[in-house]
Amino acid sequence: MEIVNDFNLKKQAEELGVSVWKTPSFLLIVMGFVIVAAMTATYFVSQIYDQPEVLIGAESLVVSIILIIGNSIIRQVEEMAKLNKMKTEFVSVASHQLRTPLSAIRWETELLLSKFSCGLDAKQCKGIETINTLATRMTRLVNDLLDVTRIDQGRLILKKEKVDMMKIVDETIANFLPLAKVKNLHIMVNKKNKKSTVVADKEKIKLVLENLLSNSIKYTPNRGKIEVSLAVVEGFLVFSIRDNGVGIPKEQQNHVFSKFFRSDNAVRYQTEGTGLGLYIAKNIVEQLGGKIWFQSIEEVGSVFSFSLPLV
Ligand code: ADP
């Protein structure tokens, strides 16, 4: 199946943003044909002429053609790698530059609301609150983009500190309770085990929990049920979150941890989303020595889990 995908030239050209005849697979196929044709021609030439000079000349010609096509494939791949690097650097620089003005907008609006709100009427306060919410959302997006560029460049540095997961799970759920309340969602927590200390990066593991929790809230219709659990399995702490939300279509499930993936039903249900949260979560968990996985049935619900080695 993988091989069939490798030679789906149209798809590859779309993915790489080049014309079909410039895709490495197309050039490889051409090279294959040229080699077969050249070998056949060399065979017939050797039948007709028996002088070694003619054979050497024919073989040199074949080798030159193969080298030219091979060189062309290498140049295409180099060009794509360069463009990819430039794109990653651009996203990184742009995200860094956006962070400072966004922080300033957040600080200023918070200051306005806390210190000068008495001089503002309700409509003005609401307007400033909206600016603050939007700036916070944009900051989250910019941070996600920065994390993605760090992952892509192999520069995601994670701290290794002792983290009490029980505490972080409680804190994260508490932060999301107002959001869950708006949708009338019932969040249940099941954590009977005593051991819950892992070695992880506190901030980043909190980000993983936030991504999973916000997904469950986002993709579960009003009055739904979310169940969070912590368990110990063979030296690992396993966090799971189950919801009875929209689920993920079976045929799209193998893309779930890919960058920018959003399932068709999720896009219809919730327009807002970037498809970066799970990609980042997977990279963080795996870099910390754990695993992340899920089970999902469309229109029934999903369970997302990850494990981390216990101290
Ligand atoms: P985002 O939520 O911003 O789209 P994520 O990377 O967090 O990005 O998730 C990728 C996709 O995986 C989502 O768009 C959605 O299709 C699917 N998904 C993730 N969590 C759930 C869930 N709990 N229920 C249903 N679909 C989910």
mmCIF file of C-alpha atoms and ligand atoms in Angstrom:
data_model
loop_
_atom_site.group_PDB
_atom_site.id
_atom_site.type_symbol
_atom_site.label_atom_id
_atom_site.label_comp_id
_atom_site.label_asym_id
_atom_site.label_seq_id
_atom_site.Cartn_x
_atom_site.Cartn_y
_atom_site.Cartn_z
ATOM 1 C CA MET A 1 0.000 0.000 0.000
ATOM 2 C CA GLU A 2 2.885 2.323 0.924
ATOM 3 C CA ILE A 3 4.495 1.638 -2.479
ATOM 4 C CA VAL A 4 1.247 2.514 -4.275
ATOM 5 C CA ASN A 5 1.147 5.795 -2.343
ATOM 6 C CA ASP A 6 4.814 6.483 -3.153
ATOM 7 C CA PHE A 7 4.003 6.294 -6.851
ATOM 8 C CA ASN A 8 0.772 8.282 -6.725
ATOM 9 C CA LEU A 9 2.426 11.066 -8.699
ATOM 10 C CA LYS A 10 -0.504 13.478 -8.749
ATOM 11 C CA LYS A 11 -0.898 13.298 -4.967
ATOM 12 C CA GLN A 12 2.846 13.634 -4.442
ATOM 13 C CA ALA A 13 3.002 16.667 -6.754
ATOM 14 C CA GLU A 14 0.133 18.296 -4.834
ATOM 15 C CA GLU A 15 1.774 17.579 -1.500
ATOM 16 C CA LEU A 16 5.148 18.940 -2.601
ATOM 17 C CA GLY A 17 3.694 21.879 -4.537
ATOM 18 C CA VAL A 18 5.566 21.047 -7.773
ATOM 19 C CA SER A 19 4.496 19.819 -11.204
ATOM 20 C CA VAL A 20 4.187 16.049 -11.728
ATOM 21 C CA TRP A 21 7.274 15.814 -13.940
ATOM 22 C CA LYS A 22 9.373 17.399 -11.196
ATOM 23 C CA THR A 23 8.469 14.896 -8.467
ATOM 24 C CA PRO A 24 11.316 12.578 -7.373
ATOM 25 C CA SER A 25 9.132 9.489 -8.014
ATOM 26 C CA PHE A 26 8.461 10.553 -11.609
ATOM 27 C CA LEU A 27 12.175 11.125 -12.219
ATOM 28 C CA LEU A 28 12.900 7.739 -10.636
ATOM 29 C CA ILE A 29 10.421 6.024 -12.988
ATOM 30 C CA VAL A 30 12.016 7.816 -15.973
ATOM 31 C CA MET A 31 15.424 6.689 -14.754
ATOM 32 C CA GLY A 32 14.171 3.080 -14.532
ATOM 33 C CA PHE A 33 12.849 3.196 -18.108
ATOM 34 C CA VAL A 34 16.076 4.778 -19.366
ATOM 35 C CA ILE A 35 18.172 2.074 -17.679
ATOM 36 C CA VAL A 36 16.038 -0.747 -19.179
ATOM 37 C CA ALA A 37 16.049 0.884 -22.652
ATOM 38 C CA ALA A 38 19.778 1.609 -22.496
ATOM 39 C CA MET A 39 20.636 -1.943 -21.416
ATOM 40 C CA THR A 40 18.493 -3.399 -24.203
ATOM 41 C CA ALA A 41 20.115 -1.023 -26.722
ATOM 42 C CA THR A 42 23.592 -1.938 -25.429
ATOM 43 C CA TYR A 43 22.746 -5.619 -25.871
ATOM 44 C CA PHE A 44 21.692 -5.100 -29.499
ATOM 45 C CA VAL A 45 24.707 -2.880 -30.211
ATOM 46 C CA SER A 46 26.962 -5.613 -28.809
ATOM 47 C CA GLN A 47 25.279 -8.129 -31.180
ATOM 48 C CA ILE A 48 25.948 -5.948 -34.224
ATOM 49 C CA TYR A 49 29.358 -4.461 -33.358
ATOM 50 C CA ASP A 50 32.048 -6.393 -31.652
ATOM 51 C CA GLN A 51 34.613 -3.584 -31.434
ATOM 52 C CA PRO A 52 35.248 -2.716 -27.742
ATOM 53 C CA GLU A 53 35.305 1.074 -28.513
ATOM 54 C CA VAL A 54 31.667 0.973 -29.649
ATOM 55 C CA LEU A 55 30.601 -0.915 -26.531
ATOM 56 C CA ILE A 56 32.558 1.420 -24.246
ATOM 57 C CA GLY A 57 30.980 4.399 -26.024
ATOM 58 C CA ALA A 58 27.450 2.949 -25.589
ATOM 59 C CA GLU A 59 28.024 2.165 -21.915
ATOM 60 C CA SER A 60 29.454 5.643 -21.274
ATOM 61 C CA LEU A 61 26.374 7.154 -22.862
ATOM 62 C CA VAL A 62 24.102 5.072 -20.596
ATOM 63 C CA VAL A 63 26.072 6.015 -17.478
ATOM 64 C CA SER A 64 26.005 9.724 -18.464
ATOM 65 C CA ILE A 65 22.223 9.673 -18.928
ATOM 66 C CA ILE A 66 21.748 7.935 -15.566
ATOM 67 C CA LEU A 67 24.035 10.490 -13.891
ATOM 68 C CA ILE A 68 22.123 13.410 -15.448
ATOM 69 C CA ILE A 69 18.750 12.084 -14.248
ATOM 70 C CA GLY A 70 20.174 11.129 -10.827
ATOM 71 C CA ASN A 71 21.605 14.624 -10.473
ATOM 72 C CA SER A 72 18.248 16.111 -11.382
ATOM 73 C CA ILE A 73 16.531 14.036 -8.649
ATOM 74 C CA ILE A 74 19.121 15.127 -6.077
ATOM 75 C CA ARG A 75 18.667 18.798 -7.062
ATOM 76 C CA GLN A 76 14.870 18.531 -6.739
ATOM 77 C CA VAL A 77 15.183 16.982 -3.285
ATOM 78 C CA GLU A 78 17.773 19.603 -2.221
ATOM 79 C CA GLU A 79 15.530 22.407 -3.478
ATOM 80 C CA MET A 80 12.575 21.049 -1.473
ATOM 81 C CA ALA A 81 14.683 20.610 1.663
ATOM 82 C CA LYS A 82 15.933 24.227 1.304
ATOM 83 C CA LEU A 83 12.404 25.582 0.811
ATOM 84 C CA ASN A 84 11.201 23.570 3.794
ATOM 85 C CA LYS A 85 14.003 24.968 5.960
ATOM 86 C CA MET A 86 13.242 28.524 4.828
ATOM 87 C CA LYS A 87 9.529 28.034 5.601
ATOM 88 C CA THR A 88 10.295 26.700 9.082
ATOM 89 C CA GLU A 89 12.664 29.613 9.773
ATOM 90 C CA PHE A 90 10.092 32.109 8.504
ATOM 91 C CA VAL A 91 7.373 30.679 10.782
ATOM 92 C CA SER A 92 9.803 30.743 13.703
ATOM 93 C CA VAL A 93 10.869 34.381 13.158
ATOM 94 C CA ALA A 94 7.306 35.570 12.479
ATOM 95 C CA SER A 95 6.014 33.824 15.614
ATOM 96 C CA HIS A 96 8.767 35.341 17.774
ATOM 97 C CA GLN A 97 8.013 38.810 16.412
ATOM 98 C CA LEU A 98 4.291 38.396 17.054
ATOM 99 C CA ARG A 99 4.748 37.392 20.678
ATOM 100 C CA THR A 100 5.889 40.786 21.973
ATOM 101 C CA PRO A 101 3.020 42.933 20.596
ATOM 102 C CA LEU A 102 0.512 40.270 21.633
ATOM 103 C CA SER A 103 1.839 40.254 25.197
ATOM 104 C CA ALA A 104 1.626 44.057 25.252
ATOM 105 C CA ILE A 105 -2.014 43.959 24.100
ATOM 106 C CA ARG A 106 -2.830 41.439 26.826
ATOM 107 C CA TRP A 107 -1.080 43.417 29.584
ATOM 108 C CA GLU A 108 -2.616 46.709 28.540
ATOM 109 C CA THR A 109 -6.142 45.339 28.298
ATOM 110 C CA GLU A 110 -5.783 43.572 31.656
ATOM 111 C CA LEU A 111 -4.530 46.827 33.165
ATOM 112 C CA LEU A 112 -7.441 48.751 31.670
ATOM 113 C CA LEU A 113 -9.944 46.252 33.060
ATOM 114 C CA SER A 114 -8.420 46.010 36.528
ATOM 115 C CA LYS A 115 -7.377 49.613 37.228
ATOM 116 C CA PHE A 116 -9.526 51.855 35.080
ATOM 117 C CA SER A 117 -12.699 49.809 34.676
ATOM 118 C CA CYS A 118 -14.605 52.202 36.964
ATOM 119 C CA GLY A 119 -14.283 54.869 34.263
ATOM 120 C CA LEU A 120 -15.656 52.577 31.555
ATOM 121 C CA ASP A 121 -19.233 51.669 30.732
ATOM 122 C CA ALA A 122 -20.380 48.049 30.255
ATOM 123 C CA LYS A 123 -20.038 48.161 26.462
ATOM 124 C CA GLN A 124 -16.473 49.484 26.649
ATOM 125 C CA CYS A 125 -15.535 46.810 29.216
ATOM 126 C CA LYS A 126 -17.004 44.077 27.002
ATOM 127 C CA GLY A 127 -15.008 45.400 24.042
ATOM 128 C CA ILE A 128 -11.745 45.351 26.001
ATOM 129 C CA GLU A 129 -12.529 41.863 27.307
ATOM 130 C CA THR A 130 -13.014 40.664 23.730
ATOM 131 C CA ILE A 131 -9.670 42.164 22.674
ATOM 132 C CA ASN A 132 -8.021 40.405 25.625
ATOM 133 C CA THR A 133 -9.642 37.040 24.795
ATOM 134 C CA LEU A 134 -8.645 37.283 21.140
ATOM 135 C CA ALA A 135 -5.062 38.282 22.020
ATOM 136 C CA THR A 136 -4.859 35.309 24.417
ATOM 137 C CA ARG A 137 -6.114 32.985 21.682
ATOM 138 C CA MET A 138 -3.593 34.376 19.213
ATOM 139 C CA THR A 139 -0.792 33.961 21.762
ATOM 140 C CA ARG A 140 -1.749 30.285 22.101
ATOM 141 C CA LEU A 141 -1.640 29.869 18.334
ATOM 142 C CA VAL A 142 1.732 31.612 18.090
ATOM 143 C CA ASN A 143 3.103 29.410 20.901
ATOM 144 C CA ASP A 144 1.833 26.307 19.069
ATOM 145 C CA LEU A 145 3.568 27.448 15.875
ATOM 146 C CA LEU A 146 6.788 28.030 17.804
ATOM 147 C CA ASP A 147 6.570 24.550 19.342
ATOM 148 C CA VAL A 148 5.961 23.020 15.911
ATOM 149 C CA THR A 149 9.009 24.761 14.416
ATOM 150 C CA ARG A 150 11.103 23.648 17.397
ATOM 151 C CA ILE A 151 9.915 20.050 16.899
ATOM 152 C CA ASP A 152 10.589 20.197 13.146
ATOM 153 C CA GLN A 153 14.086 21.566 13.714
ATOM 154 C CA GLY A 154 14.784 19.049 16.519
ATOM 155 C CA ARG A 155 15.132 21.959 18.970
ATOM 156 C CA LEU A 156 12.340 21.169 21.423
ATOM 157 C CA ILE A 157 14.192 21.177 24.724
ATOM 158 C CA LEU A 158 12.258 19.649 27.598
ATOM 159 C CA LYS A 159 13.081 20.020 31.268
ATOM 160 C CA LYS A 160 13.303 16.836 33.310
ATOM 161 C CA GLU A 161 11.819 17.519 36.730
ATOM 162 C CA LYS A 162 9.709 15.544 39.173
ATOM 163 C CA VAL A 163 6.078 16.309 38.458
ATOM 164 C CA ASP A 164 3.049 15.267 40.484
ATOM 165 C CA MET A 165 0.579 14.458 37.734
ATOM 166 C CA MET A 166 -2.346 14.208 40.131
ATOM 167 C CA LYS A 167 -1.840 17.862 41.051
ATOM 168 C CA ILE A 168 -1.443 19.040 37.461
ATOM 169 C CA VAL A 169 -4.508 17.104 36.322
ATOM 170 C CA ASP A 170 -6.558 18.740 39.082
ATOM 171 C CA GLU A 171 -5.243 22.216 38.216
ATOM 172 C CA THR A 172 -5.900 21.763 34.510
ATOM 173 C CA ILE A 173 -9.429 20.463 35.043
ATOM 174 C CA ALA A 174 -10.138 23.381 37.390
ATOM 175 C CA ASN A 175 -9.051 25.808 34.639
ATOM 176 C CA PHE A 176 -11.408 24.174 32.152
ATOM 177 C CA LEU A 177 -14.446 23.885 34.427
ATOM 178 C CA PRO A 178 -15.953 27.247 33.376
ATOM 179 C CA LEU A 179 -15.738 26.195 29.714
ATOM 180 C CA ALA A 180 -17.316 22.821 30.484
ATOM 181 C CA LYS A 181 -20.050 24.550 32.462
ATOM 182 C CA VAL A 182 -20.974 26.729 29.487
ATOM 183 C CA LYS A 183 -21.638 23.530 27.506
ATOM 184 C CA ASN A 184 -23.245 21.753 30.443
ATOM 185 C CA LEU A 185 -20.640 18.992 30.294
ATOM 186 C CA HIS A 186 -20.129 16.676 33.210
ATOM 187 C CA ILE A 187 -16.440 16.013 34.008
ATOM 188 C CA MET A 188 -15.703 12.987 36.191
ATOM 189 C CA VAL A 189 -12.290 12.217 37.650
ATOM 190 C CA ASN A 190 -11.130 8.754 38.605
ATOM 191 C CA LYS A 191 -7.711 8.557 40.281
ATOM 192 C CA LYS A 192 -7.440 5.921 42.939
ATOM 193 C CA ASN A 193 -3.721 5.157 42.729
ATOM 194 C CA LYS A 194 -1.275 6.755 45.125
ATOM 195 C CA LYS A 195 1.774 6.886 42.858
ATOM 196 C CA SER A 196 1.597 9.738 40.398
ATOM 197 C CA THR A 197 5.062 11.302 40.227
ATOM 198 C CA VAL A 198 6.721 11.238 36.824
ATOM 199 C CA VAL A 199 9.817 12.877 35.391
ATOM 200 C CA ALA A 200 8.598 15.440 32.876
ATOM 201 C CA ASP A 201 8.564 19.073 31.829
ATOM 202 C CA LYS A 202 5.815 20.547 33.971
ATOM 203 C CA GLU A 203 4.759 23.285 31.555
ATOM 204 C CA LYS A 204 4.808 21.050 28.505
ATOM 205 C CA ILE A 205 2.954 18.168 30.124
ATOM 206 C CA LYS A 206 0.353 20.692 31.236
ATOM 207 C CA LEU A 207 0.088 21.740 27.600
ATOM 208 C CA VAL A 208 -0.545 18.101 26.611
ATOM 209 C CA LEU A 209 -3.303 17.826 29.239
ATOM 210 C CA GLU A 210 -4.808 21.135 28.107
ATOM 211 C CA ASN A 211 -4.843 19.986 24.480
ATOM 212 C CA LEU A 212 -6.570 16.689 25.312
ATOM 213 C CA LEU A 213 -9.043 18.260 27.706
ATOM 214 C CA SER A 214 -9.904 21.146 25.402
ATOM 215 C CA ASN A 215 -10.432 18.674 22.522
ATOM 216 C CA SER A 216 -12.835 16.590 24.585
ATOM 217 C CA ILE A 217 -14.774 19.707 25.552
ATOM 218 C CA LYS A 218 -14.670 21.112 22.011
ATOM 219 C CA TYR A 219 -15.802 17.936 20.273
ATOM 220 C CA THR A 220 -18.495 16.833 22.743
ATOM 221 C CA PRO A 221 -22.009 18.185 22.294
ATOM 222 C CA ASN A 222 -23.802 19.958 25.096
ATOM 223 C CA ARG A 223 -24.733 17.878 28.138
ATOM 224 C CA GLY A 224 -22.099 15.274 27.251
ATOM 225 C CA LYS A 225 -19.881 13.308 29.600
ATOM 226 C CA ILE A 226 -16.104 13.450 30.024
ATOM 227 C CA GLU A 227 -14.245 10.937 32.159
ATOM 228 C CA VAL A 228 -10.643 11.500 33.224
ATOM 229 C CA SER A 229 -8.584 8.732 34.800
ATOM 230 C CA LEU A 230 -5.076 8.110 36.082
ATOM 231 C CA ALA A 231 -3.822 4.559 36.509
ATOM 232 C CA VAL A 232 -0.547 2.722 37.033
ATOM 233 C CA VAL A 233 0.309 0.095 34.424
ATOM 234 C CA GLU A 234 3.651 -1.748 34.526
ATOM 235 C CA GLY A 235 5.773 1.114 35.809
ATOM 236 C CA PHE A 236 3.965 3.750 33.750
ATOM 237 C CA LEU A 237 1.389 6.306 34.746
ATOM 238 C CA VAL A 238 -1.448 6.208 32.232
ATOM 239 C CA PHE A 239 -3.656 9.243 31.773
ATOM 240 C CA SER A 240 -6.905 8.708 29.846
ATOM 241 C CA ILE A 241 -9.716 10.978 28.836
ATOM 242 C CA ARG A 242 -12.936 9.524 27.495
ATOM 243 C CA ASP A 243 -15.756 11.535 25.934
ATOM 244 C CA ASN A 244 -19.031 10.757 24.233
ATOM 245 C CA GLY A 245 -18.436 13.327 21.530
ATOM 246 C CA VAL A 246 -18.428 13.355 17.733
ATOM 247 C CA GLY A 247 -15.610 10.777 17.417
ATOM 248 C CA ILE A 248 -13.212 10.426 14.482
ATOM 249 C CA PRO A 249 -14.154 8.673 11.200
ATOM 250 C CA LYS A 250 -12.372 5.297 10.910
ATOM 251 C CA GLU A 251 -10.832 6.062 7.512
ATOM 252 C CA GLN A 252 -9.158 9.227 8.861
ATOM 253 C CA GLN A 253 -7.847 7.795 12.109
ATOM 254 C CA ASN A 254 -4.301 7.100 10.907
ATOM 255 C CA HIS A 255 -3.748 10.850 10.328
ATOM 256 C CA VAL A 256 -4.795 11.964 13.812
ATOM 257 C CA PHE A 257 -1.284 12.810 15.058
ATOM 258 C CA SER A 258 -0.210 14.461 11.781
ATOM 259 C CA LYS A 259 0.477 18.173 11.624
ATOM 260 C CA PHE A 260 -2.599 20.262 10.619
ATOM 261 C CA PHE A 261 -4.947 17.246 10.557
ATOM 262 C CA ARG A 262 -8.599 17.986 11.262
ATOM 263 C CA SER A 263 -11.228 15.320 10.616
ATOM 264 C CA ASP A 264 -14.114 16.226 8.291
ATOM 265 C CA ASN A 265 -16.763 15.807 10.988
ATOM 266 C CA ALA A 266 -14.731 17.929 13.455
ATOM 267 C CA VAL A 267 -14.440 20.758 10.923
ATOM 268 C CA ARG A 268 -18.212 20.653 10.372
ATOM 269 C CA TYR A 269 -18.887 20.570 14.105
ATOM 270 C CA GLN A 270 -16.290 23.100 15.281
ATOM 271 C CA THR A 271 -14.783 25.496 12.772
ATOM 272 C CA GLU A 272 -12.123 26.704 15.174
ATOM 273 C CA GLY A 273 -8.953 24.619 15.392
ATOM 274 C CA THR A 274 -5.486 24.315 13.898
ATOM 275 C CA GLY A 275 -4.737 20.602 13.925
ATOM 276 C CA LEU A 276 -1.501 21.233 15.820
ATOM 277 C CA GLY A 277 -2.436 20.205 19.377
ATOM 278 C CA LEU A 278 -2.132 16.429 18.989
ATOM 279 C CA TYR A 279 1.012 16.684 16.850
ATOM 280 C CA ILE A 280 2.670 18.716 19.613
ATOM 281 C CA ALA A 281 1.281 16.411 22.337
ATOM 282 C CA LYS A 282 2.666 13.291 20.631
ATOM 283 C CA ASN A 283 6.118 14.814 20.260
ATOM 284 C CA ILE A 284 6.242 15.974 23.880
ATOM 285 C CA VAL A 285 5.044 12.644 25.308
ATOM 286 C CA GLU A 286 7.425 10.604 23.150
ATOM 287 C CA GLN A 287 10.366 12.867 23.967
ATOM 288 C CA LEU A 288 9.615 12.240 27.651
ATOM 289 C CA GLY A 289 9.815 8.479 27.116
ATOM 290 C CA GLY A 290 6.062 7.834 26.954
ATOM 291 C CA LYS A 291 3.460 6.816 24.398
ATOM 292 C CA ILE A 292 0.214 8.370 23.212
ATOM 293 C CA TRP A 293 -2.719 6.561 21.592
ATOM 294 C CA PHE A 294 -6.474 6.727 21.113
ATOM 295 C CA GLN A 295 -9.611 4.800 20.248
ATOM 296 C CA SER A 296 -12.549 6.443 18.601
ATOM 297 C CA ILE A 297 -15.893 5.613 17.037
ATOM 298 C CA GLU A 298 -17.664 8.246 14.986
ATOM 299 C CA GLU A 299 -20.764 9.602 16.718
ATOM 300 C CA VAL A 300 -20.034 7.475 19.809
ATOM 301 C CA GLY A 301 -16.932 9.051 21.330
ATOM 302 C CA SER A 302 -13.184 8.915 21.818
ATOM 303 C CA VAL A 303 -10.633 7.890 24.428
ATOM 304 C CA PHE A 304 -7.225 9.558 24.275
ATOM 305 C CA SER A 305 -4.473 8.161 26.514
ATOM 306 C CA PHE A 306 -0.819 8.728 27.167
ATOM 307 C CA SER A 307 1.701 7.057 29.414
ATOM 308 C CA LEU A 308 4.804 8.386 31.175
ATOM 309 C CA PRO A 309 7.401 6.416 33.133
ATOM 310 C CA LEU A 310 6.798 6.644 36.895
ATOM 311 C CA VAL A 311 9.605 7.800 39.153
HETATM 312 P P1 ADP B 1 -7.601 20.951 16.677
HETATM 313 O O1 ADP B 1 -8.452 20.466 17.804
HETATM 314 O O2 ADP B 1 -7.081 22.333 16.881
HETATM 315 O O3 ADP B 1 -8.259 20.770 15.355
HETATM 316 P P2 ADP B 1 -5.796 18.787 17.406
HETATM 317 O O4 ADP B 1 -4.445 18.467 16.889
HETATM 318 O O5 ADP B 1 -5.951 18.958 18.853
HETATM 319 O O6 ADP B 1 -6.282 20.051 16.593
HETATM 320 O O7 ADP B 1 -6.756 17.612 16.946
HETATM 321 C C1 ADP B 1 -6.677 17.156 15.612
HETATM 322 C C2 ADP B 1 -8.015 16.575 15.181
HETATM 323 O O8 ADP B 1 -8.262 15.335 15.858
HETATM 324 C C3 ADP B 1 -9.210 17.429 15.484
HETATM 325 O O9 ADP B 1 -9.417 18.442 14.535
HETATM 326 C C4 ADP B 1 -10.328 16.405 15.478
HETATM 327 O O10 ADP B 1 -10.671 16.085 14.159
HETATM 328 C C5 ADP B 1 -9.647 15.180 16.069
HETATM 329 N N1 ADP B 1 -9.878 15.069 17.518
HETATM 330 C C6 ADP B 1 -8.996 15.295 18.508
HETATM 331 N N2 ADP B 1 -9.547 15.058 19.719
HETATM 332 C C7 ADP B 1 -10.819 14.661 19.474
HETATM 333 C C8 ADP B 1 -11.911 14.255 20.309
HETATM 334 N N3 ADP B 1 -11.812 14.214 21.642
HETATM 335 N N4 ADP B 1 -13.082 13.915 19.702
HETATM 336 C C9 ADP B 1 -13.205 13.930 18.363
HETATM 337 N N5 ADP B 1 -12.202 14.303 17.527
HETATM 338 C C10 ADP B 1 -11.032 14.666 18.068
#
